[in-house]
């Protein structure tokens, strides 16, 4: 039987487990510091631990949750890592280098059960949730790929799967990612994207002051029911009502609304003009993403002129809006394309 993975546990959880096996509680911070802040890969490298303790830990815990199967580099510098879990499940993470930051797009499930009609991952179906260790090890494995050449500065949970359907493991991973003695990322550098699993949003935001991104993609329930089927369970007024309520309860960071522009479906000027009244009362920023074509969908991006018209109409309504440049489309690493073809994304 394989050993439990130490990366499945936040520092608080590890303290409890260490205590239960006779190890001092404070060792949890020490081990986490070696693993995440200093990036070591074995207990042997934790040189301020006694030899006896290193042997005991190695007998009780495993450290690696993922192995790298392959790495692809896009013409624009985007890196996509194909990864494998200990039980042979496959997933992908994507590193997007930009001038001032390097953003890692992290997966939370193997496949996805929500079957959004524009998304290649949805077409895969659902295998299982990733463990907390498999979530944080995506950061460790991408660091291994980078070999010290660059730092990962930002994380977006927009890879394979719907993060809020895996809330317990996601929150355990976030606790490690933002803990100053572990990865030490500022919470504002972490964004979790959801298609709108409404009952889980408040709990997610209570973990740390991270950013929330919502995959909106439509301005009417009629169209959103087609693109994002969970809209039938949590329609626009329920989803947006909850975001207004949370804003009222707590001063949150702006919510990013992701909007994939699909030719002839959600890209009209009426759609553009409906956005501002729809999002009224929510501190919103809209990101427009022209549809990234893939084999599992007939949807296509609108023409550049139509995209430009949509962008101008949204900006004229007073909303903050940006047009996202697609990254890594030649290696199927762009939004909506991750499908284990030598290439998904949460469409964001
Ligand atoms: S867009 Fe996100 S929630 Fe929808 S099928 Fe793709 S991975 Fe799942």
Coordinates of C-alpha atoms and ligand atoms in Angstrom, one line a residue:
X1 CA 0.0 0.0 0.0
X2 CA 1.3 3.4 -0.9
X3 CA 2.2 5.9 1.9
X4 CA -0.1 8.9 2.5
X5 CA 1.1 12.1 0.8
X6 CA 2.4 14.8 3.1
X7 CA 1.3 17.5 0.6
X8 CA -2.3 16.5 1.2
X9 CA -2.1 18.4 4.5
X10 CA -2.1 22.1 5.5
X11 CA 0.3 23.0 8.2
X12 CA -2.4 22.9 10.9
X13 CA -3.5 19.5 9.7
X14 CA 0.1 18.3 9.7
X15 CA 0.7 19.5 13.3
X16 CA -2.1 17.2 14.4
X17 CA -0.7 14.2 12.5
X18 CA 2.8 14.8 13.6
X19 CA 1.6 14.9 17.2
X20 CA -0.3 11.7 16.8
X21 CA 2.9 9.9 15.7
X22 CA 5.1 11.4 18.5
X23 CA 6.7 14.2 16.5
X24 CA 6.8 17.7 17.9
X25 CA 4.0 19.8 16.4
X26 CA 6.3 22.7 15.4
X27 CA 8.1 20.3 13.1
X28 CA 5.2 20.8 10.7
X29 CA 6.3 24.3 9.8
X30 CA 9.9 23.3 9.5
X31 CA 9.1 20.5 7.0
X32 CA 6.7 22.7 5.1
X33 CA 9.4 25.3 4.8
X34 CA 11.8 22.8 3.3
X35 CA 9.2 21.4 0.9
X36 CA 7.5 24.6 -0.4
X37 CA 9.6 27.6 0.4
X38 CA 12.9 25.9 -0.3
X39 CA 11.6 23.4 -2.8
X40 CA 13.4 20.2 -1.7
X41 CA 12.2 16.8 -2.9
X42 CA 13.3 14.4 -0.2
X43 CA 13.5 14.2 3.6
X44 CA 17.2 13.6 3.2
X45 CA 17.7 17.2 2.1
X46 CA 16.1 18.6 5.2
X47 CA 19.4 18.9 6.9
X48 CA 18.3 20.5 10.2
X49 CA 16.2 17.4 11.0
X50 CA 17.9 14.6 12.9
X51 CA 18.7 11.5 10.9
X52 CA 16.2 9.5 13.1
X53 CA 13.4 11.9 12.3
X54 CA 14.2 11.9 8.6
X55 CA 14.0 8.1 8.6
X56 CA 10.8 8.1 10.6
X57 CA 9.2 10.6 8.2
X58 CA 10.3 8.7 5.2
X59 CA 8.8 5.5 6.6
X60 CA 5.4 7.3 7.2
X61 CA 5.0 9.8 4.3
X62 CA 5.5 10.1 0.6
X63 CA 6.4 13.5 -0.9
X64 CA 5.6 13.4 -4.6
X65 CA 2.0 13.3 -5.8
X66 CA 2.7 13.9 -9.5
X67 CA 5.2 12.9 -12.2
X68 CA 5.9 14.8 -15.4
X69 CA 4.9 12.9 -18.5
X70 CA 5.7 15.7 -21.1
X71 CA 6.3 19.4 -21.4
X72 CA 5.3 21.4 -24.5
X73 CA 6.4 25.0 -25.2
X74 CA 4.2 27.2 -27.3
X75 CA 5.6 29.7 -29.8
X76 CA 4.6 32.5 -27.4
X77 CA 6.5 30.9 -24.5
X78 CA 3.5 29.3 -22.8
X79 CA 4.5 26.0 -21.2
X80 CA 2.0 23.1 -20.8
X81 CA 2.9 20.2 -18.5
X82 CA 1.2 16.8 -18.9
X83 CA 1.2 15.2 -15.4
X84 CA 0.4 11.8 -14.0
X85 CA -0.9 10.9 -10.5
X86 CA 0.3 8.0 -8.5
X87 CA -2.8 6.0 -9.7
X88 CA -2.2 6.8 -13.3
X89 CA -4.7 9.6 -13.8
X90 CA -3.6 12.3 -16.2
X91 CA -4.0 16.1 -16.0
X92 CA -2.4 19.3 -17.3
X93 CA -1.1 22.6 -15.9
X94 CA -0.2 25.6 -18.0
X95 CA 2.4 28.3 -17.2
X96 CA 1.8 31.7 -18.9
X97 CA 4.8 33.9 -18.8
X98 CA 4.1 37.7 -19.1
X99 CA 6.4 40.7 -18.7
X100 CA 5.9 41.3 -15.0
X101 CA 4.6 37.9 -13.8
X102 CA 4.4 34.1 -14.4
X103 CA 0.9 32.7 -13.9
X104 CA 0.3 29.0 -13.4
X105 CA -3.1 27.7 -14.4
X106 CA -3.9 24.8 -12.1
X107 CA -6.3 21.9 -12.5
X108 CA -8.6 20.7 -9.7
X109 CA -10.3 17.6 -11.2
X110 CA -9.4 14.9 -13.7
X111 CA -11.9 15.8 -16.4
X112 CA -15.1 17.6 -15.3
X113 CA -18.7 16.6 -14.8
X114 CA -20.3 19.9 -15.8
X115 CA -20.1 19.5 -19.6
X116 CA -20.0 23.2 -20.6
X117 CA -20.7 23.0 -24.4
X118 CA -17.6 25.1 -25.4
X119 CA -15.1 23.3 -23.3
X120 CA -12.8 20.5 -24.3
X121 CA -12.4 19.3 -20.7
X122 CA -16.2 19.0 -20.3
X123 CA -16.1 16.7 -23.3
X124 CA -13.7 14.3 -21.5
X125 CA -16.3 13.5 -18.8
X126 CA -15.3 13.2 -15.1
X127 CA -12.9 10.8 -13.6
X128 CA -12.2 12.1 -10.0
X129 CA -11.3 15.0 -7.8
X130 CA -7.6 15.8 -7.4
X131 CA -6.3 15.5 -3.9
X132 CA -4.8 18.6 -2.1
X133 CA -1.4 17.2 -2.7
X134 CA -2.0 16.7 -6.4
X135 CA -3.2 20.4 -6.6
X136 CA -0.1 21.8 -4.8
X137 CA 2.3 19.5 -6.5
X138 CA 1.4 21.1 -9.8
X139 CA 3.3 24.1 -8.5
X140 CA 6.2 22.0 -7.4
X141 CA 6.4 20.2 -10.8
X142 CA 6.2 23.4 -12.8
X143 CA 9.1 24.8 -10.6
X144 CA 11.0 21.6 -11.5
X145 CA 10.4 22.4 -15.2
X146 CA 11.5 26.0 -14.8
X147 CA 14.7 24.8 -12.9
X148 CA 15.1 28.1 -11.1
X149 CA 15.0 30.1 -14.4
X150 CA 11.8 31.9 -13.3
X151 CA 9.5 32.2 -10.3
X152 CA 5.7 31.4 -10.3
X153 CA 4.2 34.6 -9.1
X154 CA 0.4 34.1 -9.7
X155 CA -2.0 31.1 -9.6
X156 CA -5.3 30.8 -11.4
X157 CA -7.5 27.8 -10.7
X158 CA -8.8 27.7 -14.3
X159 CA -7.3 24.4 -15.4
X160 CA -9.2 21.1 -15.8
X161 CA -12.3 20.8 -13.6
X162 CA -14.7 23.0 -11.6
X163 CA -12.8 24.0 -8.4
X164 CA -15.9 24.5 -6.2
X165 CA -16.9 20.8 -6.8
X166 CA -13.7 19.9 -5.0
X167 CA -13.9 22.5 -2.2
X168 CA -12.3 20.6 0.7
X169 CA -9.2 19.7 -1.2
X170 CA -9.0 23.1 -2.9
X171 CA -9.2 25.0 0.4
X172 CA -6.5 22.7 2.0
X173 CA -4.3 23.5 -1.0
X174 CA -5.0 27.2 -0.8
X175 CA -4.0 27.2 2.9
X176 CA -0.6 25.8 1.9
X177 CA -0.2 28.2 -1.0
X178 CA -0.8 31.4 1.0
X179 CA 0.9 30.3 4.3
X180 CA 4.0 32.4 4.9
X181 CA 6.0 29.4 5.9
X182 CA 4.9 27.3 2.9
X183 CA 4.6 28.8 -0.6
X184 CA 3.9 32.3 0.8
X185 CA 1.9 33.6 -2.1
X186 CA -0.1 36.8 -1.4
X187 CA -3.8 35.8 -1.5
X188 CA -4.4 38.6 -4.1
X189 CA -2.2 36.6 -6.4
X190 CA -4.5 33.6 -6.3
X191 CA -7.7 33.5 -8.4
X192 CA -10.3 30.7 -8.3
X193 CA -12.6 30.5 -11.2
X194 CA -16.1 29.0 -11.0
X195 CA -19.0 28.5 -13.5
X196 CA -21.2 29.3 -10.5
X197 CA -21.6 26.6 -7.9
X198 CA -23.5 29.1 -5.8
X199 CA -23.6 27.3 -2.4
X200 CA -19.8 26.9 -2.2
X201 CA -18.8 30.5 -3.0
X202 CA -19.1 32.0 0.5
X203 CA -17.0 29.2 2.1
X204 CA -14.3 29.6 -0.5
X205 CA -14.0 33.3 0.1
X206 CA -13.8 32.7 3.9
X207 CA -10.5 30.8 3.5
X208 CA -8.4 33.8 2.3
X209 CA -8.9 37.1 0.6
X210 CA -8.3 35.6 -2.9
X211 CA -9.8 36.8 -6.2
X212 CA -13.0 35.1 -7.5
X213 CA -13.5 34.7 -11.2
X214 CA -16.9 33.8 -12.5
X215 CA -17.3 32.2 -16.0
X216 CA -20.4 34.2 -17.1
X217 CA -20.3 33.7 -20.9
X218 CA -23.9 34.9 -21.5
X219 CA -26.3 37.7 -20.6
X220 CA -29.5 35.6 -20.7
X221 CA -30.5 32.3 -19.0
X222 CA -31.6 31.0 -22.4
X223 CA -28.1 31.2 -23.8
X224 CA -26.3 30.4 -20.6
X225 CA -28.3 27.2 -20.1
X226 CA -26.8 26.0 -23.4
X227 CA -23.2 27.1 -22.7
X228 CA -23.0 26.4 -19.0
X229 CA -25.6 23.7 -18.1
X230 CA -25.3 24.3 -14.3
X231 CA -27.1 27.6 -15.0
X232 CA -30.3 25.5 -15.0
X233 CA -29.6 24.8 -11.3
X234 CA -28.2 28.2 -10.4
X235 CA -29.6 30.7 -12.9
X236 CA -28.2 34.2 -13.4
X237 CA -30.4 36.0 -10.8
X238 CA -29.4 33.4 -8.2
X239 CA -25.7 33.5 -9.0
X240 CA -25.5 37.3 -9.3
X241 CA -27.8 37.8 -6.2
X242 CA -25.3 35.7 -4.2
X243 CA -22.4 37.8 -5.4
X244 CA -24.3 41.0 -4.4
X245 CA -25.1 39.6 -1.0
X246 CA -21.4 38.6 -0.4
X247 CA -20.3 42.1 -1.4
X248 CA -22.8 43.5 1.1
X249 CA -21.5 41.1 3.8
X250 CA -17.9 41.7 3.3
X251 CA -15.8 44.1 1.2
X252 CA -14.4 41.8 -1.4
X253 CA -11.9 42.3 -4.2
X254 CA -13.5 42.9 -7.6
X255 CA -15.1 39.8 -9.2
X256 CA -13.6 38.9 -12.6
X257 CA -16.3 38.0 -15.0
X258 CA -15.0 35.8 -17.8
X259 CA -16.9 36.0 -21.1
X260 CA -16.0 33.8 -24.0
X261 CA -17.1 35.4 -27.2
X262 CA -18.7 32.9 -29.6
X263 CA -19.7 33.9 -33.1
X264 CA -23.4 34.4 -33.5
X265 CA -24.3 33.1 -30.0
X266 CA -23.4 35.7 -27.3
X267 CA -21.6 38.4 -29.2
X268 CA -24.3 40.9 -30.1
X269 CA -24.3 44.6 -29.2
X270 CA -27.5 43.8 -27.2
X271 CA -25.5 41.3 -25.1
X272 CA -22.7 43.9 -24.6
X273 CA -25.3 46.5 -23.4
X274 CA -27.0 44.0 -21.1
X275 CA -23.8 43.4 -19.1
X276 CA -23.6 46.6 -17.1
X277 CA -27.2 46.4 -15.7
X278 CA -26.8 42.7 -15.1
X279 CA -23.7 43.2 -13.0
X280 CA -24.9 46.3 -11.2
X281 CA -24.0 46.3 -7.5
X282 CA -21.1 43.9 -7.9
X283 CA -17.5 45.4 -8.1
X284 CA -16.9 43.8 -11.6
X285 CA -14.2 43.5 -14.1
X286 CA -15.0 41.8 -17.4
X287 CA -12.5 39.7 -19.3
X288 CA -13.5 39.0 -22.9
X289 CA -11.9 35.8 -24.4
X290 CA -12.5 35.1 -28.1
X291 CA -13.5 31.4 -28.4
X292 CA -10.5 29.1 -28.8
X293 CA -11.5 26.5 -31.4
X294 CA -11.0 22.8 -30.6
X295 CA -12.1 19.5 -32.1
X296 CA -14.9 18.9 -29.6
X297 CA -16.9 22.1 -30.5
X298 CA -18.3 23.8 -33.6
X299 CA -18.1 27.2 -31.9
X300 CA -15.8 29.8 -33.4
X301 CA -14.6 33.2 -32.4
X302 CA -16.4 36.3 -33.9
X303 CA -14.5 38.4 -36.5
X304 CA -12.0 40.9 -35.1
X305 CA -14.4 43.8 -36.1
X306 CA -17.3 42.2 -34.1
X307 CA -15.0 41.6 -31.1
X308 CA -13.9 45.2 -31.2
X309 CA -17.5 46.4 -31.4
X310 CA -18.4 44.3 -28.4
X311 CA -15.5 45.6 -26.4
X312 CA -16.3 49.2 -27.2
X313 CA -19.9 48.8 -26.3
X314 CA -19.0 47.2 -22.9
X315 CA -16.5 49.9 -22.2
X316 CA -19.0 52.6 -23.1
X317 CA -21.4 51.2 -20.5
X318 CA -18.8 52.1 -17.8
X319 CA -17.7 48.6 -16.9
X320 CA -14.0 47.8 -16.6
X321 CA -13.3 45.4 -19.5
X322 CA -10.2 43.9 -21.1
X323 CA -9.7 41.7 -24.1
X324 CA -7.6 38.6 -23.3
X325 CA -5.0 37.6 -25.8
X326 CA -5.1 33.8 -26.3
X327 CA -1.9 32.1 -24.9
X328 CA -0.6 28.8 -26.2
X329 CA -3.3 27.9 -28.8
X330 CA -0.7 26.1 -31.0
X331 CA -0.2 23.5 -28.1
X332 CA -3.9 23.4 -27.1
X333 CA -3.0 25.2 -23.9
X334 CA -5.5 28.1 -24.3
X335 CA -8.7 28.6 -22.4
X336 CA -11.2 25.8 -23.1
X337 CA -8.7 23.7 -24.9
X338 CA -7.2 21.4 -22.2
X339 CA -8.2 17.9 -23.1
X340 CA -5.1 15.7 -22.7
X341 CA -4.3 15.7 -26.3
X342 CA -0.7 16.3 -25.9
X343 CA -3.3 19.2 -24.6
X344 CA -8.6 22.1 -21.1
X345 CA -9.1 25.1 -19.4
X346 CA -11.9 26.4 -17.3
X347 CA -12.7 28.6 -20.3
X348 CA -11.3 31.5 -18.4
Ligands
LIG1 S1 -15.7 25.2 -18.4 FE1 -15.0 24.5 -16.4 S2 -16.9 23.8 -15.4 FE2 -17.3 23.9 -17.6 S3 -16.8 21.8 -18.4 FE3 -15.0 23.1 -18.6 S4 -13.8 22.7 -16.8 FE4 -15.9 22.0 -16.4

